[in-house]
CSV table of C-alpha atoms in Angstrom, one decimal:
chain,number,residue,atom,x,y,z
A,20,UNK,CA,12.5,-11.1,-31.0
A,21,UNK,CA,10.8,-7.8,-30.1
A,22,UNK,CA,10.5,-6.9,-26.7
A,23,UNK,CA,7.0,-5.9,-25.5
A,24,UNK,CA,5.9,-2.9,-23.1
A,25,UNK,CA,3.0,-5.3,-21.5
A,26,UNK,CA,1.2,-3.0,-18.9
A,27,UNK,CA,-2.3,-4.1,-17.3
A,28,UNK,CA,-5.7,-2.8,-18.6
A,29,UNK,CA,-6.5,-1.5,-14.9
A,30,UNK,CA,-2.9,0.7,-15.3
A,31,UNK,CA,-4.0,2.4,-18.9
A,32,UNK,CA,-7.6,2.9,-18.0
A,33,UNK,CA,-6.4,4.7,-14.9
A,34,UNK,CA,-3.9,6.7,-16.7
A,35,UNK,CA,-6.7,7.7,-19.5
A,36,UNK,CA,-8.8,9.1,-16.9
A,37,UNK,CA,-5.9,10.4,-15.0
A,38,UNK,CA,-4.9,12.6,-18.6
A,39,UNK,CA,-8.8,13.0,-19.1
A,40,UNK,CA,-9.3,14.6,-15.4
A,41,UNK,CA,-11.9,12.0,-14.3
A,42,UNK,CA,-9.8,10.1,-11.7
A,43,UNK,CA,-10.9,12.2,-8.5
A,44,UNK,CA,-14.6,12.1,-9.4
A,45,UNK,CA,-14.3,8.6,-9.3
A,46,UNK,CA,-12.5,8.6,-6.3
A,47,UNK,CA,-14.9,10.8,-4.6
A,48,UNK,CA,-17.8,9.4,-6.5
A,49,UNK,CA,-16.5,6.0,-4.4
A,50,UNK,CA,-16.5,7.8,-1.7
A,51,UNK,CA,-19.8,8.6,-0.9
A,52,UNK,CA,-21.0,5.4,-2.5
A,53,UNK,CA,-18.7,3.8,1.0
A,54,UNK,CA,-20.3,6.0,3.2
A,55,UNK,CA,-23.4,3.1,4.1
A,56,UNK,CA,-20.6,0.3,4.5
A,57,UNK,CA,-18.9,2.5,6.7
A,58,UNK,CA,-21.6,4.3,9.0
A,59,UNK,CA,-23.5,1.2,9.3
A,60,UNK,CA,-27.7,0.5,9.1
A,61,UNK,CA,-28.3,2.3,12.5
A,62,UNK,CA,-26.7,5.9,11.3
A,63,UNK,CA,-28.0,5.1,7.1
A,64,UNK,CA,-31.0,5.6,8.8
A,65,UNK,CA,-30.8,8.9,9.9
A,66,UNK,CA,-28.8,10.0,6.7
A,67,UNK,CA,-30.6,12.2,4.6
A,68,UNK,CA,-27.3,13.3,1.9
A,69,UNK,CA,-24.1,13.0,1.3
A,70,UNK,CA,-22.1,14.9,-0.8
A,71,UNK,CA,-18.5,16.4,-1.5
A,72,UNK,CA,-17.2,19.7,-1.8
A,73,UNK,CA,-13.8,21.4,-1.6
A,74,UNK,CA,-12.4,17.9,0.3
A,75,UNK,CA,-14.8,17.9,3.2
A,76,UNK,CA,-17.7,15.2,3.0
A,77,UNK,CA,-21.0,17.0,3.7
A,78,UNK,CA,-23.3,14.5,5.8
A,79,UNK,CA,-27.2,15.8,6.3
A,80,UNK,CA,-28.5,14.0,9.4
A,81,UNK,CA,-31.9,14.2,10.4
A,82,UNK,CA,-31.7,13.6,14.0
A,83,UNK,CA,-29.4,16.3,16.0
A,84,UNK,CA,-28.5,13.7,18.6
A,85,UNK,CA,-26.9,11.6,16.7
A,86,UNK,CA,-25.5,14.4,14.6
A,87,UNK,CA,-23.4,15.9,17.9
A,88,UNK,CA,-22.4,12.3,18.1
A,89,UNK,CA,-20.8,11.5,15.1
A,90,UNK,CA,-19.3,15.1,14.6
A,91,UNK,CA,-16.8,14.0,17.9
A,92,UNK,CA,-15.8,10.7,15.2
A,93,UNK,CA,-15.4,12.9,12.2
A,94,UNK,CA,-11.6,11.9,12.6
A,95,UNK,CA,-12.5,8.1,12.6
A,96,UNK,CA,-15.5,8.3,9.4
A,97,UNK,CA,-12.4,10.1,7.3
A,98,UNK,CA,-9.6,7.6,8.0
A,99,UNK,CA,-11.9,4.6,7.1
A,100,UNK,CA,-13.8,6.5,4.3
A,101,UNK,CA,-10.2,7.2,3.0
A,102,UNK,CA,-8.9,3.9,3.7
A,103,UNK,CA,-11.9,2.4,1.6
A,104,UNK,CA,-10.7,4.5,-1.4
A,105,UNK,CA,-7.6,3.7,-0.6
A,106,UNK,CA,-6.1,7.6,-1.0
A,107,UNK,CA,-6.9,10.6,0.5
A,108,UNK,CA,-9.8,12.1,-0.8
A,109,UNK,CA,-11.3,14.0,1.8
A,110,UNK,CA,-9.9,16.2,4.7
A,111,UNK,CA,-12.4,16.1,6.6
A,112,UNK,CA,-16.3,15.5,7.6
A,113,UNK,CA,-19.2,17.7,8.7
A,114,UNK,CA,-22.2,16.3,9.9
A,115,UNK,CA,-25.5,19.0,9.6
């Protein structure tokens, strides 16, 4: 009998896209996409963009207030955000 390397389809994709370099757009594509689940419908409102660069997560707020708010949380918005991902992506926030 011939013994078979069985691996899962979830395990190859994510090792063609590791080879192919697309595994931390995804990632941080994911990322953003979490950011509404984890701010909530009080702060989406205010939320103009989001957007990554260099490991910090950009967030445009329209309402200063609530943007000197949420920059004392930046801490608890990356754990979560990471935690959704489920690796670390970002490094950190900045709320503008």
């Amino acid at each position: 009998m011939f013994k078979r390397d069985v691996q899962q389809i979830k395990e190859l994709i994510m090792q063609a896209m590791r080879e192919q370099g697309l595994e931390t757009p995804l990632k941080q594509k994911r990322l953003v996409e979490a950011w509404p689940e984890v701010a909530g419908p009080l702060i989406m409102r205010y939320t103009l963009n989001t957007y990554i660069y260099n490991q910090t997560l950009y967030v445009r707020l329209s309402n200063p207030a609530l943007r000197a708010d949420l920059s004392m949380r930046r801490q608890e918005f990356m754990q979560k955000l990471n935690a959704v991902v489920g690796e670390q992506v970002i490094t950190d926030v900045r709320f503008g």
